[in-house]
Amino acid sequence: MNRSMPLSDMQKMILMSSLMQPQEENYAEQITIKLVGIDINKAREIWSRIYQRHPMLSACIRWKGRTEPIIEILNGSDSIHIYSHPKEAKLNPHKINIEKNSFCVSLIKQDDSAILLILDFHHIFFDGWSISLLLHEFMDSCYGKPY
């Protein structure tokens, strides 16, 4: 069963702004980090655990046909994509659609020792402070500090 909650006033303002200018991606964010010495499957496993610990990573916004918009937590959902080659990832760009997801992780194998970590998210769900906490959790888990 999915859970839901109302949007805060600030989230309502961001939603309204996003809907009024859909061609603009003012609130869509992306972070790219090159990781060396981390196995892509281990990285995927860590992100899967992070999704389990933080349900907001599996959230979306529902507003169509409603008097008030809500945030809905989609149980058991994650948006983690693994690519064995950079060209494969370019063919499948993952943009955030707030009606479907709040957060997307892409892991792209560059060579035997490096992967790219790409995080796509929408500011209606996360700010820079909360993303930095998620990154710290991921990096600590990668390097032996379990959560």
mmCIF file of N, CA and C in Angstrom:
data_model
loop_
_atom_site.group_PDB
_atom_site.id
_atom_site.type_symbol
_atom_site.label_atom_id
_atom_site.label_comp_id
_atom_site.label_asym_id
_atom_site.label_seq_id
_atom_site.Cartn_x
_atom_site.Cartn_y
_atom_site.Cartn_z
ATOM 1 N N MET A 1 0.836 -1.191 0.000
ATOM 2 C CA MET A 1 0.000 0.000 0.000
ATOM 3 C C MET A 1 0.877 1.250 0.000
ATOM 4 N N ASN A 2 0.638 2.139 -0.914
ATOM 5 C CA ASN A 2 1.399 3.378 -0.992
ATOM 6 C C ASN A 2 0.939 4.347 0.091
ATOM 7 N N ARG A 3 1.864 5.176 0.560
ATOM 8 C CA ARG A 3 1.550 6.203 1.557
ATOM 9 C C ARG A 3 1.531 7.557 0.862
ATOM 10 N N SER A 4 0.784 8.496 1.431
ATOM 11 C CA SER A 4 0.746 9.835 0.853
ATOM 12 C C SER A 4 0.762 10.880 1.953
ATOM 13 N N MET A 5 1.131 12.092 1.558
ATOM 14 C CA MET A 5 1.165 13.229 2.483
ATOM 15 C C MET A 5 0.977 14.506 1.678
ATOM 16 N N PRO A 6 0.505 15.555 2.324
ATOM 17 C CA PRO A 6 0.331 16.817 1.597
ATOM 18 C C PRO A 6 1.667 17.486 1.310
ATOM 19 N N LEU A 7 1.673 18.344 0.309
ATOM 20 C CA LEU A 7 2.860 19.136 0.008
ATOM 21 C C LEU A 7 2.945 20.299 0.987
ATOM 22 N N SER A 8 4.160 20.718 1.291
ATOM 23 C CA SER A 8 4.351 21.936 2.077
ATOM 24 C C SER A 8 4.021 23.136 1.185
ATOM 25 N N ASP A 9 3.906 24.298 1.777
ATOM 26 C CA ASP A 9 3.638 25.500 0.978
ATOM 27 C C ASP A 9 4.746 25.749 -0.044
ATOM 28 N N MET A 10 5.998 25.538 0.352
ATOM 29 C CA MET A 10 7.117 25.735 -0.572
ATOM 30 C C MET A 10 7.044 24.730 -1.715
ATOM 31 N N GLN A 11 6.718 23.481 -1.422
ATOM 32 C CA GLN A 11 6.595 22.476 -2.482
ATOM 33 C C GLN A 11 5.460 22.840 -3.437
ATOM 34 N N LYS A 12 4.378 23.387 -2.926
ATOM 35 C CA LYS A 12 3.272 23.822 -3.793
ATOM 36 C C LYS A 12 3.728 24.939 -4.725
ATOM 37 N N MET A 13 4.555 25.853 -4.211
ATOM 38 C CA MET A 13 5.063 26.941 -5.053
ATOM 39 C C MET A 13 5.986 26.394 -6.143
ATOM 40 N N ILE A 14 6.841 25.448 -5.795
ATOM 41 C CA ILE A 14 7.730 24.842 -6.789
ATOM 42 C C ILE A 14 6.920 24.087 -7.833
ATOM 43 N N LEU A 15 5.899 23.349 -7.398
ATOM 44 C CA LEU A 15 5.037 22.627 -8.337
ATOM 45 C C LEU A 15 4.359 23.602 -9.292
ATOM 46 N N MET A 16 3.796 24.664 -8.766
ATOM 47 C CA MET A 16 3.104 25.654 -9.608
ATOM 48 C C MET A 16 4.068 26.254 -10.631
ATOM 49 N N SER A 17 5.252 26.613 -10.183
ATOM 50 C CA SER A 17 6.249 27.182 -11.089
ATOM 51 C C SER A 17 6.644 26.176 -12.169
ATOM 52 N N SER A 18 6.826 24.913 -11.779
ATOM 53 C CA SER A 18 7.192 23.862 -12.741
ATOM 54 C C SER A 18 6.088 23.646 -13.765
ATOM 55 N N LEU A 19 4.841 23.697 -13.325
ATOM 56 C CA LEU A 19 3.721 23.472 -14.241
ATOM 57 C C LEU A 19 3.497 24.656 -15.178
ATOM 58 N N MET A 20 3.804 25.854 -14.705
ATOM 59 C CA MET A 20 3.614 27.052 -15.531
ATOM 60 C C MET A 20 4.682 27.169 -16.615
ATOM 61 N N GLN A 21 5.849 26.585 -16.381
ATOM 62 C CA GLN A 21 6.956 26.646 -17.342
ATOM 63 C C GLN A 21 7.518 25.243 -17.554
ATOM 64 N N PRO A 22 6.744 24.335 -18.156
ATOM 65 C CA PRO A 22 7.194 22.944 -18.274
ATOM 66 C C PRO A 22 8.443 22.752 -19.125
ATOM 67 N N GLN A 23 8.704 23.663 -20.067
ATOM 68 C CA GLN A 23 9.887 23.527 -20.912
ATOM 69 C C GLN A 23 11.156 23.886 -20.140
ATOM 70 N N GLU A 24 11.018 24.642 -19.068
ATOM 71 C CA GLU A 24 12.167 24.991 -18.232
ATOM 72 C C GLU A 24 12.405 23.859 -17.249
ATOM 73 N N GLU A 25 13.654 23.579 -16.979
ATOM 74 C CA GLU A 25 13.979 22.553 -15.996
ATOM 75 C C GLU A 25 14.710 23.196 -14.823
ATOM 76 N N ASN A 26 14.126 24.302 -14.334
ATOM 77 C CA ASN A 26 14.775 25.069 -13.272
ATOM 78 C C ASN A 26 14.971 24.288 -11.981
ATOM 79 N N TYR A 27 14.119 23.329 -11.737
ATOM 80 C CA TYR A 27 14.180 22.603 -10.475
ATOM 81 C C TYR A 27 14.734 21.188 -10.635
ATOM 82 N N ALA A 28 15.035 20.789 -11.848
ATOM 83 C CA ALA A 28 15.646 19.482 -12.094
ATOM 84 C C ALA A 28 17.147 19.623 -11.893
ATOM 85 N N GLU A 29 17.713 18.755 -11.092
ATOM 86 C CA GLU A 29 19.129 18.822 -10.751
ATOM 87 C C GLU A 29 19.824 17.535 -11.178
ATOM 88 N N GLN A 30 21.121 17.650 -11.428
ATOM 89 C CA GLN A 30 21.918 16.475 -11.761
ATOM 90 C C GLN A 30 23.311 16.645 -11.173
ATOM 91 N N ILE A 31 23.796 15.560 -10.567
ATOM 92 C CA ILE A 31 25.157 15.518 -10.023
ATOM 93 C C ILE A 31 25.864 14.333 -10.670
ATOM 94 N N THR A 32 27.096 14.546 -11.137
ATOM 95 C CA THR A 32 27.897 13.475 -11.724
ATOM 96 C C THR A 32 29.209 13.364 -10.957
ATOM 97 N N ILE A 33 29.527 12.134 -10.540
ATOM 98 C CA ILE A 33 30.743 11.890 -9.772
ATOM 99 C C ILE A 33 31.458 10.680 -10.362
ATOM 100 N N LYS A 34 32.756 10.812 -10.588
ATOM 101 C CA LYS A 34 33.559 9.674 -11.038
ATOM 102 C C LYS A 34 34.052 8.931 -9.804
ATOM 103 N N LEU A 35 33.780 7.626 -9.762
ATOM 104 C CA LEU A 35 34.190 6.781 -8.643
ATOM 105 C C LEU A 35 35.263 5.802 -9.119
ATOM 106 N N VAL A 36 36.348 5.738 -8.412
ATOM 107 C CA VAL A 36 37.442 4.831 -8.755
ATOM 108 C C VAL A 36 37.564 3.775 -7.664
ATOM 109 N N GLY A 37 37.716 2.523 -8.104
ATOM 110 C CA GLY A 37 37.927 1.444 -7.159
ATOM 111 C C GLY A 37 36.665 0.919 -6.493
ATOM 112 N N ILE A 38 35.509 1.222 -7.036
ATOM 113 C CA ILE A 38 34.245 0.730 -6.487
ATOM 114 C C ILE A 38 33.572 -0.131 -7.546
ATOM 115 N N ASP A 39 33.223 -1.337 -7.190
ATOM 116 C CA ASP A 39 32.542 -2.253 -8.099
ATOM 117 C C ASP A 39 31.126 -1.759 -8.392
ATOM 118 N N ILE A 40 30.723 -1.797 -9.641
ATOM 119 C CA ILE A 40 29.419 -1.288 -10.045
ATOM 120 C C ILE A 40 28.270 -2.049 -9.375
ATOM 121 N N ASN A 41 28.436 -3.354 -9.178
ATOM 122 C CA ASN A 41 27.387 -4.142 -8.515
ATOM 123 C C ASN A 41 27.286 -3.804 -7.031
ATOM 124 N N LYS A 42 28.426 -3.550 -6.401
ATOM 125 C CA LYS A 42 28.415 -3.120 -5.000
ATOM 126 C C LYS A 42 27.733 -1.757 -4.887
ATOM 127 N N ALA A 43 28.025 -0.859 -5.810
ATOM 128 C CA ALA A 43 27.401 0.470 -5.800
ATOM 129 C C ALA A 43 25.889 0.343 -5.944
ATOM 130 N N ARG A 44 25.447 -0.542 -6.832
ATOM 131 C CA ARG A 44 24.007 -0.745 -7.023
ATOM 132 C C ARG A 44 23.361 -1.291 -5.744
ATOM 133 N N GLU A 45 24.026 -2.242 -5.101
ATOM 134 C CA GLU A 45 23.515 -2.833 -3.863
ATOM 135 C C GLU A 45 23.397 -1.766 -2.761
ATOM 136 N N ILE A 46 24.389 -0.901 -2.661
ATOM 137 C CA ILE A 46 24.365 0.161 -1.651
ATOM 138 C C ILE A 46 23.214 1.120 -1.927
ATOM 139 N N TRP A 47 23.038 1.526 -3.197
ATOM 140 C CA TRP A 47 21.926 2.430 -3.508
ATOM 141 C C TRP A 47 20.578 1.758 -3.246
ATOM 142 N N SER A 48 20.484 0.480 -3.489
ATOM 143 C CA SER A 48 19.246 -0.241 -3.205
ATOM 144 C C SER A 48 18.915 -0.175 -1.712
ATOM 145 N N ARG A 49 19.930 -0.364 -0.854
ATOM 146 C CA ARG A 49 19.717 -0.247 0.598
ATOM 147 C C ARG A 49 19.344 1.178 0.990
ATOM 148 N N ILE A 50 19.956 2.158 0.335
ATOM 149 C CA ILE A 50 19.629 3.557 0.629
ATOM 150 C C ILE A 50 18.170 3.842 0.268
ATOM 151 N N TYR A 51 17.713 3.326 -0.874
ATOM 152 C CA TYR A 51 16.304 3.476 -1.243
ATOM 153 C C TYR A 51 15.395 2.867 -0.175
ATOM 154 N N GLN A 52 15.778 1.724 0.363
ATOM 155 C CA GLN A 52 14.960 1.070 1.387
ATOM 156 C C GLN A 52 14.900 1.899 2.666
ATOM 157 N N ARG A 53 16.001 2.556 3.015
ATOM 158 C CA ARG A 53 16.049 3.367 4.240
ATOM 159 C C ARG A 53 15.355 4.715 4.090
ATOM 160 N N HIS A 54 15.260 5.217 2.861
ATOM 161 C CA HIS A 54 14.721 6.566 2.645
ATOM 162 C C HIS A 54 13.562 6.514 1.641
ATOM 163 N N PRO A 55 12.349 6.294 2.107
ATOM 164 C CA PRO A 55 11.204 6.140 1.209
ATOM 165 C C PRO A 55 10.966 7.333 0.268
ATOM 166 N N MET A 56 11.386 8.530 0.657
ATOM 167 C CA MET A 56 11.158 9.699 -0.195
ATOM 168 C C MET A 56 11.871 9.556 -1.551
ATOM 169 N N LEU A 57 12.884 8.698 -1.617
ATOM 170 C CA LEU A 57 13.566 8.469 -2.890
ATOM 171 C C LEU A 57 12.641 7.790 -3.897
ATOM 172 N N SER A 58 11.577 7.186 -3.402
ATOM 173 C CA SER A 58 10.606 6.497 -4.266
ATOM 174 C C SER A 58 9.275 7.240 -4.295
ATOM 175 N N ALA A 59 9.331 8.545 -4.272
ATOM 176 C CA ALA A 59 8.115 9.363 -4.220
ATOM 177 C C ALA A 59 7.777 9.961 -5.579
ATOM 178 N N CYS A 60 6.532 10.374 -5.688
ATOM 179 C CA CYS A 60 6.082 11.130 -6.855
ATOM 180 C C CYS A 60 5.018 12.116 -6.384
ATOM 181 N N ILE A 61 4.637 13.018 -7.268
ATOM 182 C CA ILE A 61 3.605 14.011 -6.955
ATOM 183 C C ILE A 61 2.346 13.657 -7.740
ATOM 184 N N ARG A 62 1.224 13.698 -7.065
ATOM 185 C CA ARG A 62 -0.080 13.498 -7.708
ATOM 186 C C ARG A 62 -0.882 14.793 -7.556
ATOM 187 N N TRP A 63 -1.336 15.347 -8.685
ATOM 188 C CA TRP A 63 -2.155 16.546 -8.624
ATOM 189 C C TRP A 63 -3.335 16.509 -9.587
ATOM 190 N N LYS A 64 -3.226 15.737 -10.627
ATOM 191 C CA LYS A 64 -4.301 15.705 -11.619
ATOM 192 C C LYS A 64 -5.563 15.091 -11.013
ATOM 193 N N GLY A 65 -6.691 15.810 -11.159
ATOM 194 C CA GLY A 65 -7.968 15.325 -10.655
ATOM 195 C C GLY A 65 -8.120 15.452 -9.148
ATOM 196 N N ARG A 66 -7.270 16.226 -8.507
ATOM 197 C CA ARG A 66 -7.321 16.407 -7.051
ATOM 198 C C ARG A 66 -7.517 17.875 -6.725
ATOM 199 N N THR A 67 -8.100 18.120 -5.567
ATOM 200 C CA THR A 67 -8.232 19.510 -5.126
ATOM 201 C C THR A 67 -6.923 20.026 -4.549
ATOM 202 N N GLU A 68 -6.129 19.124 -3.959
ATOM 203 C CA GLU A 68 -4.813 19.471 -3.412
ATOM 204 C C GLU A 68 -3.790 18.432 -3.866
ATOM 205 N N PRO A 69 -2.609 18.871 -4.256
ATOM 206 C CA PRO A 69 -1.569 17.899 -4.650
ATOM 207 C C PRO A 69 -1.055 17.136 -3.430
ATOM 208 N N ILE A 70 -0.571 15.930 -3.683
ATOM 209 C CA ILE A 70 0.008 15.114 -2.613
ATOM 210 C C ILE A 70 1.335 14.515 -3.077
ATOM 211 N N ILE A 71 2.141 14.134 -2.104
ATOM 212 C CA ILE A 71 3.326 13.317 -2.352
ATOM 213 C C ILE A 71 2.906 11.882 -2.075
ATOM 214 N N GLU A 72 3.195 11.004 -3.006
ATOM 215 C CA GLU A 72 2.886 9.588 -2.815
ATOM 216 C C GLU A 72 4.188 8.797 -2.799
ATOM 217 N N ILE A 73 4.358 7.989 -1.762
ATOM 218 C CA ILE A 73 5.524 7.119 -1.646
ATOM 219 C C ILE A 73 5.177 5.801 -2.330
ATOM 220 N N LEU A 74 5.949 5.425 -3.341
ATOM 221 C CA LEU A 74 5.703 4.205 -4.105
ATOM 222 C C LEU A 74 6.482 3.061 -3.459
ATOM 223 N N ASN A 75 5.801 2.195 -2.763
ATOM 224 C CA ASN A 75 6.460 1.094 -2.042
ATOM 225 C C ASN A 75 7.212 0.177 -2.983
ATOM 226 N N GLY A 76 8.426 -0.182 -2.572
ATOM 227 C CA GLY A 76 9.214 -1.156 -3.316
ATOM 228 C C GLY A 76 9.738 -0.674 -4.650
ATOM 229 N N SER A 77 9.751 0.626 -4.849
ATOM 230 C CA SER A 77 10.183 1.171 -6.136
ATOM 231 C C SER A 77 11.552 1.814 -6.003
ATOM 232 N N ASP A 78 12.419 1.544 -6.957
ATOM 233 C CA ASP A 78 13.664 2.304 -7.038
ATOM 234 C C ASP A 78 13.920 2.615 -8.502
ATOM 235 N N SER A 79 14.766 3.565 -8.709
ATOM 236 C CA SER A 79 15.107 3.972 -10.065
ATOM 237 C C SER A 79 16.629 3.967 -10.181
ATOM 238 N N ILE A 80 17.185 2.745 -10.250
ATOM 239 C CA ILE A 80 18.628 2.552 -10.357
ATOM 240 C C ILE A 80 18.900 1.892 -11.700
ATOM 241 N N HIS A 81 19.758 2.518 -12.483
ATOM 242 C CA HIS A 81 20.065 2.019 -13.821
ATOM 243 C C HIS A 81 21.561 1.747 -13.918
ATOM 244 N N ILE A 82 21.899 0.586 -14.473
ATOM 245 C CA ILE A 82 23.304 0.212 -14.656
ATOM 246 C C ILE A 82 23.580 0.114 -16.156
ATOM 247 N N TYR A 83 24.688 0.727 -16.564
ATOM 248 C CA TYR A 83 25.105 0.690 -17.958
ATOM 249 C C TYR A 83 26.528 0.158 -18.035
ATOM 250 N N SER A 84 26.748 -0.753 -18.951
ATOM 251 C CA SER A 84 28.078 -1.341 -19.085
ATOM 252 C C SER A 84 28.995 -0.503 -19.970
ATOM 253 N N HIS A 85 28.426 0.513 -20.619
ATOM 254 C CA HIS A 85 29.226 1.345 -21.511
ATOM 255 C C HIS A 85 28.627 2.756 -21.557
ATOM 256 N N PRO A 86 29.451 3.805 -21.574
ATOM 257 C CA PRO A 86 28.939 5.174 -21.605
ATOM 258 C C PRO A 86 27.978 5.459 -22.764
ATOM 259 N N LYS A 87 28.224 4.868 -23.940
ATOM 260 C CA LYS A 87 27.337 5.112 -25.086
ATOM 261 C C LYS A 87 25.922 4.622 -24.803
ATOM 262 N N GLU A 88 25.807 3.530 -24.082
ATOM 263 C CA GLU A 88 24.509 2.970 -23.727
ATOM 264 C C GLU A 88 23.704 3.964 -22.873
ATOM 265 N N ALA A 89 24.374 4.629 -21.956
ATOM 266 C CA ALA A 89 23.709 5.593 -21.083
ATOM 267 C C ALA A 89 23.226 6.810 -21.863
ATOM 268 N N LYS A 90 23.990 7.234 -22.846
ATOM 269 C CA LYS A 90 23.591 8.401 -23.634
ATOM 270 C C LYS A 90 22.345 8.115 -24.460
ATOM 271 N N LEU A 91 22.129 6.860 -24.788
ATOM 272 C CA LEU A 91 20.929 6.494 -25.527
ATOM 273 C C LEU A 91 19.694 6.448 -24.636
ATOM 274 N N ASN A 92 19.905 6.387 -23.337
ATOM 275 C CA ASN A 92 18.810 6.255 -22.382
ATOM 276 C C ASN A 92 18.902 7.312 -21.282
ATOM 277 N N PRO A 93 18.777 8.589 -21.615
ATOM 278 C CA PRO A 93 18.882 9.600 -20.565
ATOM 279 C C PRO A 93 17.700 9.494 -19.598
ATOM 280 N N HIS A 94 17.962 9.687 -18.329
ATOM 281 C CA HIS A 94 16.912 9.597 -17.312
ATOM 282 C C HIS A 94 16.656 10.982 -16.750
ATOM 283 N N LYS A 95 15.554 11.527 -17.123
ATOM 284 C CA LYS A 95 15.136 12.806 -16.568
ATOM 285 C C LYS A 95 14.076 12.537 -15.516
ATOM 286 N N ILE A 96 13.996 13.398 -14.572
ATOM 287 C CA ILE A 96 13.008 13.247 -13.518
ATOM 288 C C ILE A 96 11.659 13.741 -14.020
ATOM 289 N N ASN A 97 10.674 12.907 -13.859
ATOM 290 C CA ASN A 97 9.286 13.250 -14.130
ATOM 291 C C ASN A 97 8.584 13.137 -12.790
ATOM 292 N N ILE A 98 8.220 14.265 -12.173
ATOM 293 C CA ILE A 98 7.710 14.242 -10.806
ATOM 294 C C ILE A 98 6.399 13.465 -10.662
ATOM 295 N N GLU A 99 5.766 13.124 -11.769
ATOM 296 C CA GLU A 99 4.581 12.268 -11.704
ATOM 297 C C GLU A 99 4.970 10.793 -11.555
ATOM 298 N N LYS A 100 6.245 10.470 -11.789
ATOM 299 C CA LYS A 100 6.678 9.069 -11.753
ATOM 300 C C LYS A 100 7.783 8.786 -10.741
ATOM 301 N N ASN A 101 8.701 9.750 -10.563
ATOM 302 C CA ASN A 101 9.815 9.499 -9.647
ATOM 303 C C ASN A 101 10.404 10.800 -9.119
ATOM 304 N N SER A 102 11.146 10.660 -8.029
ATOM 305 C CA SER A 102 11.757 11.826 -7.403
ATOM 306 C C SER A 102 13.279 11.813 -7.511
ATOM 307 N N PHE A 103 13.827 10.622 -7.778
ATOM 308 C CA PHE A 103 15.265 10.442 -7.668
ATOM 309 C C PHE A 103 15.676 9.308 -8.595
ATOM 310 N N CYS A 104 16.757 9.496 -9.325
ATOM 311 C CA CYS A 104 17.223 8.470 -10.256
ATOM 312 C C CYS A 104 18.739 8.334 -10.119
ATOM 313 N N VAL A 105 19.188 7.096 -10.009
ATOM 314 C CA VAL A 105 20.619 6.784 -9.923
ATOM 315 C C VAL A 105 21.026 6.069 -11.202
ATOM 316 N N SER A 106 22.053 6.565 -11.863
ATOM 317 C CA SER A 106 22.641 5.871 -13.012
ATOM 318 C C SER A 106 24.086 5.543 -12.680
ATOM 319 N N LEU A 107 24.451 4.297 -12.902
ATOM 320 C CA LEU A 107 25.818 3.834 -12.698
ATOM 321 C C LEU A 107 26.351 3.391 -14.051
ATOM 322 N N ILE A 108 27.430 4.022 -14.498
ATOM 323 C CA ILE A 108 27.957 3.776 -15.835
ATOM 324 C C ILE A 108 29.398 3.298 -15.720
ATOM 325 N N LYS A 109 29.641 2.092 -16.204
ATOM 326 C CA LYS A 109 31.003 1.553 -16.170
ATOM 327 C C LYS A 109 31.839 2.255 -17.232
ATOM 328 N N GLN A 110 32.935 2.866 -16.819
ATOM 329 C CA GLN A 110 33.827 3.537 -17.760
ATOM 330 C C GLN A 110 34.955 2.614 -18.188
ATOM 331 N N ASP A 111 35.522 1.913 -17.231
ATOM 332 C CA ASP A 111 36.577 0.933 -17.500
ATOM 333 C C ASP A 111 36.631 -0.004 -16.309
ATOM 334 N N ASP A 112 37.668 -0.825 -16.208
ATOM 335 C CA ASP A 112 37.737 -1.818 -15.130
ATOM 336 C C ASP A 112 37.868 -1.204 -13.741
ATOM 337 N N SER A 113 38.295 0.040 -13.654
ATOM 338 C CA SER A 113 38.519 0.621 -12.328
ATOM 339 C C SER A 113 37.635 1.827 -12.010
ATOM 340 N N ALA A 114 36.809 2.282 -12.957
ATOM 341 C CA ALA A 114 36.044 3.507 -12.707
ATOM 342 C C ALA A 114 34.597 3.386 -13.191
ATOM 343 N N ILE A 115 33.720 4.008 -12.421
ATOM 344 C CA ILE A 115 32.314 4.135 -12.826
ATOM 345 C C ILE A 115 31.895 5.582 -12.638
ATOM 346 N N LEU A 116 30.902 5.985 -13.389
ATOM 347 C CA LEU A 116 30.286 7.287 -13.185
ATOM 348 C C LEU A 116 29.002 7.084 -12.401
ATOM 349 N N LEU A 117 28.810 7.908 -11.404
ATOM 350 C CA LEU A 117 27.582 7.949 -10.631
ATOM 351 C C LEU A 117 26.854 9.223 -11.040
ATOM 352 N N ILE A 118 25.649 9.073 -11.568
ATOM 353 C CA ILE A 118 24.852 10.235 -11.949
ATOM 354 C C ILE A 118 23.560 10.205 -11.142
ATOM 355 N N LEU A 119 23.314 11.280 -10.411
ATOM 356 C CA LEU A 119 22.095 11.416 -9.628
ATOM 357 C C LEU A 119 21.225 12.486 -10.266
ATOM 358 N N ASP A 120 20.004 12.122 -10.614
ATOM 359 C CA ASP A 120 19.015 13.071 -11.111
ATOM 360 C C ASP A 120 17.926 13.188 -10.056
ATOM 361 N N PHE A 121 17.539 14.417 -9.743
ATOM 362 C CA PHE A 121 16.497 14.617 -8.736
ATOM 363 C C PHE A 121 15.809 15.953 -8.972
ATOM 364 N N HIS A 122 14.675 16.125 -8.335
ATOM 365 C CA HIS A 122 13.904 17.360 -8.469
ATOM 366 C C HIS A 122 13.907 18.080 -7.124
ATOM 367 N N HIS A 123 14.080 19.386 -7.189
ATOM 368 C CA HIS A 123 14.194 20.197 -5.982
ATOM 369 C C HIS A 123 12.905 20.188 -5.148
ATOM 370 N N ILE A 124 11.791 19.811 -5.729
ATOM 371 C CA ILE A 124 10.548 19.738 -4.959
ATOM 372 C C ILE A 124 10.650 18.683 -3.855
ATOM 373 N N PHE A 125 11.532 17.696 -4.045
ATOM 374 C CA PHE A 125 11.715 16.628 -3.068
ATOM 375 C C PHE A 125 12.958 16.806 -2.208
ATOM 376 N N PHE A 126 14.035 17.311 -2.791
ATOM 377 C CA PHE A 126 15.334 17.337 -2.118
ATOM 378 C C PHE A 126 16.019 18.677 -2.322
ATOM 379 N N ASP A 127 16.762 19.098 -1.309
ATOM 380 C CA ASP A 127 17.606 20.284 -1.453
ATOM 381 C C ASP A 127 19.070 19.845 -1.410
ATOM 382 N N GLY A 128 19.959 20.778 -1.566
ATOM 383 C CA GLY A 128 21.382 20.446 -1.588
ATOM 384 C C GLY A 128 21.858 19.792 -0.308
ATOM 385 N N TRP A 129 21.310 20.197 0.820
ATOM 386 C CA TRP A 129 21.718 19.631 2.105
ATOM 387 C C TRP A 129 21.349 18.156 2.183
ATOM 388 N N SER A 130 20.115 17.800 1.818
ATOM 389 C CA SER A 130 19.697 16.397 1.911
ATOM 390 C C SER A 130 20.447 15.526 0.904
ATOM 391 N N ILE A 131 20.743 16.054 -0.279
ATOM 392 C CA ILE A 131 21.526 15.281 -1.257
ATOM 393 C C ILE A 131 22.929 15.025 -0.724
ATOM 394 N N SER A 132 23.525 16.020 -0.056
ATOM 395 C CA SER A 132 24.868 15.804 0.491
ATOM 396 C C SER A 132 24.840 14.717 1.568
ATOM 397 N N LEU A 133 23.767 14.622 2.347
ATOM 398 C CA LEU A 133 23.649 13.554 3.348
ATOM 399 C C LEU A 133 23.557 12.187 2.676
ATOM 400 N N LEU A 134 22.794 12.096 1.581
ATOM 401 C CA LEU A 134 22.697 10.835 0.850
ATOM 402 C C LEU A 134 24.056 10.437 0.263
ATOM 403 N N LEU A 135 24.778 11.408 -0.282
ATOM 404 C CA LEU A 135 26.102 11.119 -0.832
ATOM 405 C C LEU A 135 27.069 10.661 0.261
ATOM 406 N N HIS A 136 27.014 11.290 1.419
ATOM 407 C CA HIS A 136 27.861 10.845 2.533
ATOM 408 C C HIS A 136 27.513 9.415 2.928
ATOM 409 N N GLU A 137 26.226 9.114 2.984
ATOM 410 C CA GLU A 137 25.808 7.752 3.323
ATOM 411 C C GLU A 137 26.328 6.751 2.291
ATOM 412 N N PHE A 138 26.204 7.096 1.017
ATOM 413 C CA PHE A 138 26.705 6.215 -0.040
ATOM 414 C C PHE A 138 28.211 6.030 0.070
ATOM 415 N N MET A 139 28.956 7.117 0.166
ATOM 416 C CA MET A 139 30.419 7.032 0.197
ATOM 417 C C MET A 139 30.904 6.296 1.443
ATOM 418 N N ASP A 140 30.283 6.556 2.596
ATOM 419 C CA ASP A 140 30.666 5.840 3.813
ATOM 420 C C ASP A 140 30.419 4.345 3.650
ATOM 421 N N SER A 141 29.303 3.974 3.031
ATOM 422 C CA SER A 141 29.011 2.553 2.802
ATOM 423 C C SER A 141 29.999 1.928 1.826
ATOM 424 N N CYS A 142 30.402 2.672 0.824
ATOM 425 C CA CYS A 142 31.384 2.159 -0.156
ATOM 426 C C CYS A 142 32.718 1.870 0.503
ATOM 427 N N TYR A 143 33.088 2.697 1.447
ATOM 428 C CA TYR A 143 34.411 2.601 2.039
ATOM 429 C C TYR A 143 34.400 2.032 3.446
ATOM 430 N N GLY A 144 33.373 1.203 3.742
ATOM 431 C CA GLY A 144 33.411 0.410 4.957
ATOM 432 C C GLY A 144 32.827 1.010 6.208
ATOM 433 N N LYS A 145 32.021 2.035 6.101
ATOM 434 C CA LYS A 145 31.348 2.595 7.273
ATOM 435 C C LYS A 145 29.845 2.336 7.103
ATOM 436 N N PRO A 146 29.373 1.143 7.482
ATOM 437 C CA PRO A 146 27.974 0.789 7.217
ATOM 438 C C PRO A 146 26.984 1.652 7.993
ATOM 439 N N TYR A 147 25.825 1.845 7.383
ATOM 440 C CA TYR A 147 24.729 2.563 8.044
ATOM 441 C C TYR A 147 23.740 1.573 8.584
#
